Amino acid sequence: MLIDKIKNSLRVDDDSLDEDIQDTIDAAIADLKLCGILESKIVDTDPLILRAVKTFCKAEFSTDIKEAERYKESYVMIRNHLALSMDYTVEAIVP
């Protein structure tokens, strides 16, 4: 489950932040869609999608401003690379 992977990367052990974490995951996914990533490609088994969502969440939950900025920049770079890749933006044509 995606929320468990994100909680692990955020070093969160309990369920007290689950709603906030899920909202942040949803925001990351919505942002990827806005940038042209196909919904069918946004799966938690894809390492680049997972890295993008983790990085987005780390940017949101970091208490260090400089660290949060670095995570945000990293997320934007990953997102932009995904958006430029036809693997993530064009549906495969099956003959």
Short mmCIF file of N, CA and C in Angstrom, two decimals:
data_model
loop_
_atom_site.label_atom_id
_atom_site.label_comp_id
_atom_site.label_asym_id
_atom_site.label_seq_id
_atom_site.Cartn_x
_atom_site.Cartn_y
_atom_site.Cartn_z
N MET A 1 0.84 -1.18 0.00
CA MET A 1 0.00 0.00 0.00
C MET A 1 0.89 1.25 0.00
N LEU A 2 0.53 2.20 -0.83
CA LEU A 2 1.36 3.39 -1.02
C LEU A 2 1.56 4.17 0.28
N ILE A 3 0.53 4.34 1.05
CA ILE A 3 0.67 5.14 2.28
C ILE A 3 1.70 4.50 3.22
N ASP A 4 1.77 3.20 3.26
CA ASP A 4 2.76 2.54 4.12
C ASP A 4 4.19 2.81 3.64
N LYS A 5 4.37 2.81 2.32
CA LYS A 5 5.70 3.11 1.77
C LYS A 5 6.10 4.55 2.08
N ILE A 6 5.14 5.46 1.98
CA ILE A 6 5.43 6.87 2.25
C ILE A 6 5.70 7.08 3.73
N LYS A 7 4.89 6.47 4.59
CA LYS A 7 5.11 6.60 6.04
C LYS A 7 6.49 6.07 6.41
N ASN A 8 6.90 4.98 5.80
CA ASN A 8 8.23 4.43 6.07
C ASN A 8 9.32 5.41 5.66
N SER A 9 9.17 6.03 4.50
CA SER A 9 10.18 6.99 4.05
C SER A 9 10.19 8.26 4.89
N LEU A 10 9.05 8.60 5.50
CA LEU A 10 8.97 9.77 6.38
C LEU A 10 9.35 9.43 7.82
N ARG A 11 9.59 8.16 8.08
CA ARG A 11 9.94 7.67 9.43
C ARG A 11 8.78 7.89 10.41
N VAL A 12 7.56 7.63 9.93
CA VAL A 12 6.36 7.76 10.75
C VAL A 12 5.92 6.36 11.14
N ASP A 13 5.80 6.12 12.44
CA ASP A 13 5.47 4.78 12.93
C ASP A 13 4.01 4.59 13.30
N ASP A 14 3.32 5.66 13.62
CA ASP A 14 1.93 5.50 14.07
C ASP A 14 0.96 5.99 12.99
N ASP A 15 -0.31 5.97 13.32
CA ASP A 15 -1.35 6.33 12.36
C ASP A 15 -1.88 7.76 12.54
N SER A 16 -1.28 8.53 13.42
CA SER A 16 -1.81 9.85 13.75
C SER A 16 -1.78 10.83 12.58
N LEU A 17 -0.87 10.64 11.64
CA LEU A 17 -0.74 11.55 10.50
C LEU A 17 -1.29 10.97 9.20
N ASP A 18 -1.96 9.84 9.28
CA ASP A 18 -2.42 9.15 8.07
C ASP A 18 -3.26 10.04 7.16
N GLU A 19 -4.17 10.81 7.72
CA GLU A 19 -5.02 11.66 6.89
C GLU A 19 -4.20 12.72 6.17
N ASP A 20 -3.28 13.36 6.88
CA ASP A 20 -2.42 14.38 6.27
C ASP A 20 -1.51 13.76 5.21
N ILE A 21 -0.97 12.58 5.51
CA ILE A 21 -0.09 11.91 4.55
C ILE A 21 -0.87 11.52 3.30
N GLN A 22 -2.07 10.99 3.48
CA GLN A 22 -2.88 10.61 2.32
C GLN A 22 -3.25 11.82 1.48
N ASP A 23 -3.57 12.93 2.13
CA ASP A 23 -3.86 14.17 1.40
C ASP A 23 -2.65 14.61 0.57
N THR A 24 -1.47 14.47 1.13
CA THR A 24 -0.25 14.87 0.44
C THR A 24 0.04 13.93 -0.72
N ILE A 25 -0.18 12.63 -0.53
CA ILE A 25 -0.04 11.66 -1.61
C ILE A 25 -1.00 12.01 -2.75
N ASP A 26 -2.24 12.31 -2.39
CA ASP A 26 -3.25 12.67 -3.39
C ASP A 26 -2.84 13.93 -4.15
N ALA A 27 -2.26 14.89 -3.45
CA ALA A 27 -1.80 16.12 -4.10
C ALA A 27 -0.65 15.83 -5.07
N ALA A 28 0.27 14.96 -4.67
CA ALA A 28 1.38 14.59 -5.55
C ALA A 28 0.86 13.92 -6.81
N ILE A 29 -0.07 12.99 -6.65
CA ILE A 29 -0.64 12.29 -7.80
C ILE A 29 -1.39 13.26 -8.71
N ALA A 30 -2.15 14.17 -8.12
CA ALA A 30 -2.87 15.16 -8.90
C ALA A 30 -1.90 16.05 -9.68
N ASP A 31 -0.79 16.41 -9.06
CA ASP A 31 0.20 17.24 -9.74
C ASP A 31 0.84 16.49 -10.91
N LEU A 32 1.12 15.21 -10.72
CA LEU A 32 1.66 14.41 -11.81
C LEU A 32 0.68 14.35 -12.98
N LYS A 33 -0.59 14.18 -12.67
CA LYS A 33 -1.62 14.16 -13.73
C LYS A 33 -1.69 15.50 -14.46
N LEU A 34 -1.62 16.59 -13.70
CA LEU A 34 -1.66 17.92 -14.32
C LEU A 34 -0.51 18.14 -15.30
N CYS A 35 0.60 17.48 -15.03
CA CYS A 35 1.78 17.62 -15.89
C CYS A 35 1.76 16.65 -17.06
N GLY A 36 0.67 15.90 -17.20
CA GLY A 36 0.53 15.04 -18.37
C GLY A 36 0.86 13.57 -18.16
N ILE A 37 1.17 13.18 -16.94
CA ILE A 37 1.43 11.77 -16.67
C ILE A 37 0.10 11.03 -16.71
N LEU A 38 0.07 9.95 -17.46
CA LEU A 38 -1.16 9.17 -17.57
C LEU A 38 -1.51 8.51 -16.25
N GLU A 39 -2.79 8.54 -15.92
CA GLU A 39 -3.24 7.93 -14.67
C GLU A 39 -2.88 6.45 -14.61
N SER A 40 -2.92 5.79 -15.75
CA SER A 40 -2.60 4.36 -15.80
C SER A 40 -1.13 4.08 -15.49
N LYS A 41 -0.28 5.09 -15.59
CA LYS A 41 1.15 4.94 -15.31
C LYS A 41 1.49 5.26 -13.85
N ILE A 42 0.54 5.84 -13.13
CA ILE A 42 0.80 6.24 -11.74
C ILE A 42 0.45 5.06 -10.83
N VAL A 43 1.44 4.18 -10.68
CA VAL A 43 1.29 3.00 -9.84
C VAL A 43 2.45 2.95 -8.85
N ASP A 44 2.19 2.40 -7.67
CA ASP A 44 3.22 2.40 -6.63
C ASP A 44 4.30 1.34 -6.86
N THR A 45 4.18 0.56 -7.93
CA THR A 45 5.22 -0.41 -8.25
C THR A 45 6.25 0.17 -9.21
N ASP A 46 5.97 1.34 -9.78
CA ASP A 46 6.92 2.00 -10.67
C ASP A 46 7.91 2.79 -9.81
N PRO A 47 9.19 2.48 -9.91
CA PRO A 47 10.17 3.14 -9.03
C PRO A 47 10.26 4.66 -9.20
N LEU A 48 10.06 5.15 -10.42
CA LEU A 48 10.14 6.60 -10.62
C LEU A 48 8.92 7.32 -10.07
N ILE A 49 7.76 6.72 -10.24
CA ILE A 49 6.54 7.30 -9.67
C ILE A 49 6.64 7.29 -8.15
N LEU A 50 7.08 6.17 -7.60
CA LEU A 50 7.23 6.06 -6.15
C LEU A 50 8.22 7.10 -5.63
N ARG A 51 9.34 7.27 -6.33
CA ARG A 51 10.34 8.26 -5.92
C ARG A 51 9.75 9.67 -5.98
N ALA A 52 8.98 9.96 -7.00
CA ALA A 52 8.37 11.29 -7.14
C ALA A 52 7.42 11.56 -5.97
N VAL A 53 6.57 10.60 -5.65
CA VAL A 53 5.60 10.79 -4.56
C VAL A 53 6.32 10.90 -3.22
N LYS A 54 7.32 10.07 -2.99
CA LYS A 54 8.08 10.14 -1.74
C LYS A 54 8.76 11.50 -1.60
N THR A 55 9.35 11.98 -2.68
CA THR A 55 10.07 13.25 -2.64
C THR A 55 9.10 14.41 -2.40
N PHE A 56 7.94 14.38 -3.05
CA PHE A 56 6.90 15.39 -2.84
C PHE A 56 6.50 15.41 -1.37
N CYS A 57 6.27 14.24 -0.80
CA CYS A 57 5.84 14.16 0.60
C CYS A 57 6.94 14.62 1.56
N LYS A 58 8.18 14.26 1.26
CA LYS A 58 9.29 14.71 2.11
C LYS A 58 9.40 16.23 2.09
N ALA A 59 9.16 16.83 0.93
CA ALA A 59 9.19 18.29 0.84
C ALA A 59 8.11 18.90 1.72
N GLU A 60 6.95 18.29 1.74
CA GLU A 60 5.83 18.81 2.52
C GLU A 60 5.99 18.61 4.02
N PHE A 61 6.62 17.52 4.42
CA PHE A 61 6.71 17.18 5.84
C PHE A 61 8.04 17.54 6.49
N SER A 62 8.99 18.04 5.72
CA SER A 62 10.28 18.41 6.28
C SER A 62 10.13 19.65 7.17
N THR A 63 10.79 19.63 8.30
CA THR A 63 10.76 20.78 9.21
C THR A 63 11.92 21.74 8.94
N ASP A 64 12.86 21.32 8.14
CA ASP A 64 14.00 22.15 7.77
C ASP A 64 13.70 22.81 6.43
N ILE A 65 13.68 24.13 6.40
CA ILE A 65 13.29 24.86 5.19
C ILE A 65 14.21 24.57 4.01
N LYS A 66 15.51 24.55 4.25
CA LYS A 66 16.46 24.29 3.15
C LYS A 66 16.30 22.87 2.63
N GLU A 67 16.10 21.93 3.53
CA GLU A 67 15.88 20.55 3.12
C GLU A 67 14.58 20.43 2.33
N ALA A 68 13.54 21.09 2.78
CA ALA A 68 12.26 21.07 2.08
C ALA A 68 12.41 21.64 0.67
N GLU A 69 13.18 22.70 0.52
CA GLU A 69 13.41 23.30 -0.80
C GLU A 69 14.15 22.33 -1.70
N ARG A 70 15.15 21.62 -1.15
CA ARG A 70 15.89 20.64 -1.95
C ARG A 70 14.98 19.51 -2.41
N TYR A 71 14.13 19.03 -1.50
CA TYR A 71 13.19 17.98 -1.88
C TYR A 71 12.21 18.48 -2.95
N LYS A 72 11.76 19.70 -2.81
CA LYS A 72 10.82 20.26 -3.79
C LYS A 72 11.48 20.36 -5.16
N GLU A 73 12.72 20.85 -5.19
CA GLU A 73 13.46 20.94 -6.45
C GLU A 73 13.66 19.55 -7.06
N SER A 74 13.98 18.58 -6.23
CA SER A 74 14.16 17.21 -6.71
C SER A 74 12.86 16.67 -7.28
N TYR A 75 11.76 16.93 -6.58
CA TYR A 75 10.46 16.47 -7.07
C TYR A 75 10.16 17.09 -8.44
N VAL A 76 10.37 18.38 -8.58
CA VAL A 76 10.09 19.06 -9.84
C VAL A 76 10.94 18.47 -10.97
N MET A 77 12.19 18.15 -10.69
CA MET A 77 13.05 17.56 -11.70
C MET A 77 12.55 16.17 -12.11
N ILE A 78 12.18 15.35 -11.14
CA ILE A 78 11.64 14.02 -11.45
C ILE A 78 10.35 14.16 -12.25
N ARG A 79 9.45 15.01 -11.79
CA ARG A 79 8.18 15.23 -12.47
C ARG A 79 8.39 15.68 -13.91
N ASN A 80 9.31 16.60 -14.12
CA ASN A 80 9.57 17.11 -15.46
C ASN A 80 10.14 16.02 -16.37
N HIS A 81 11.01 15.19 -15.83
CA HIS A 81 11.56 14.08 -16.62
C HIS A 81 10.46 13.10 -17.01
N LEU A 82 9.59 12.80 -16.07
CA LEU A 82 8.47 11.91 -16.37
C LEU A 82 7.56 12.52 -17.43
N ALA A 83 7.29 13.82 -17.31
CA ALA A 83 6.41 14.49 -18.25
C ALA A 83 6.99 14.55 -19.66
N LEU A 84 8.30 14.50 -19.77
CA LEU A 84 8.94 14.53 -21.08
C LEU A 84 9.09 13.14 -21.70
N SER A 85 8.82 12.12 -20.92
CA SER A 85 8.98 10.75 -21.39
C SER A 85 7.68 10.22 -22.00
N MET A 86 7.78 9.73 -23.21
CA MET A 86 6.60 9.15 -23.86
C MET A 86 6.13 7.89 -23.13
N ASP A 87 7.01 7.26 -22.38
CA ASP A 87 6.64 6.07 -21.61
C ASP A 87 5.57 6.39 -20.58
N TYR A 88 5.53 7.64 -20.13
CA TYR A 88 4.59 8.04 -19.09
C TYR A 88 3.45 8.93 -19.59
N THR A 89 3.55 9.40 -20.81
CA THR A 89 2.57 10.37 -21.29
C THR A 89 1.76 9.91 -22.50
N VAL A 90 2.15 8.80 -23.11
CA VAL A 90 1.46 8.31 -24.29
C VAL A 90 1.01 6.88 -24.03
N GLU A 91 -0.27 6.64 -24.24
CA GLU A 91 -0.83 5.30 -24.05
C GLU A 91 -0.28 4.37 -25.13
N ALA A 92 0.15 3.20 -24.72
CA ALA A 92 0.68 2.21 -25.68
C ALA A 92 -0.41 1.76 -26.64
N ILE A 93 -0.06 1.67 -27.90
CA ILE A 93 -1.01 1.22 -28.92
C ILE A 93 -0.83 -0.28 -29.10
N VAL A 94 -1.89 -1.01 -28.85
CA VAL A 94 -1.84 -2.46 -28.98
C VAL A 94 -2.46 -2.84 -30.32
N PRO A 95 -1.67 -3.51 -31.18
CA PRO A 95 -2.20 -3.87 -32.50
C PRO A 95 -3.27 -4.95 -32.43
#
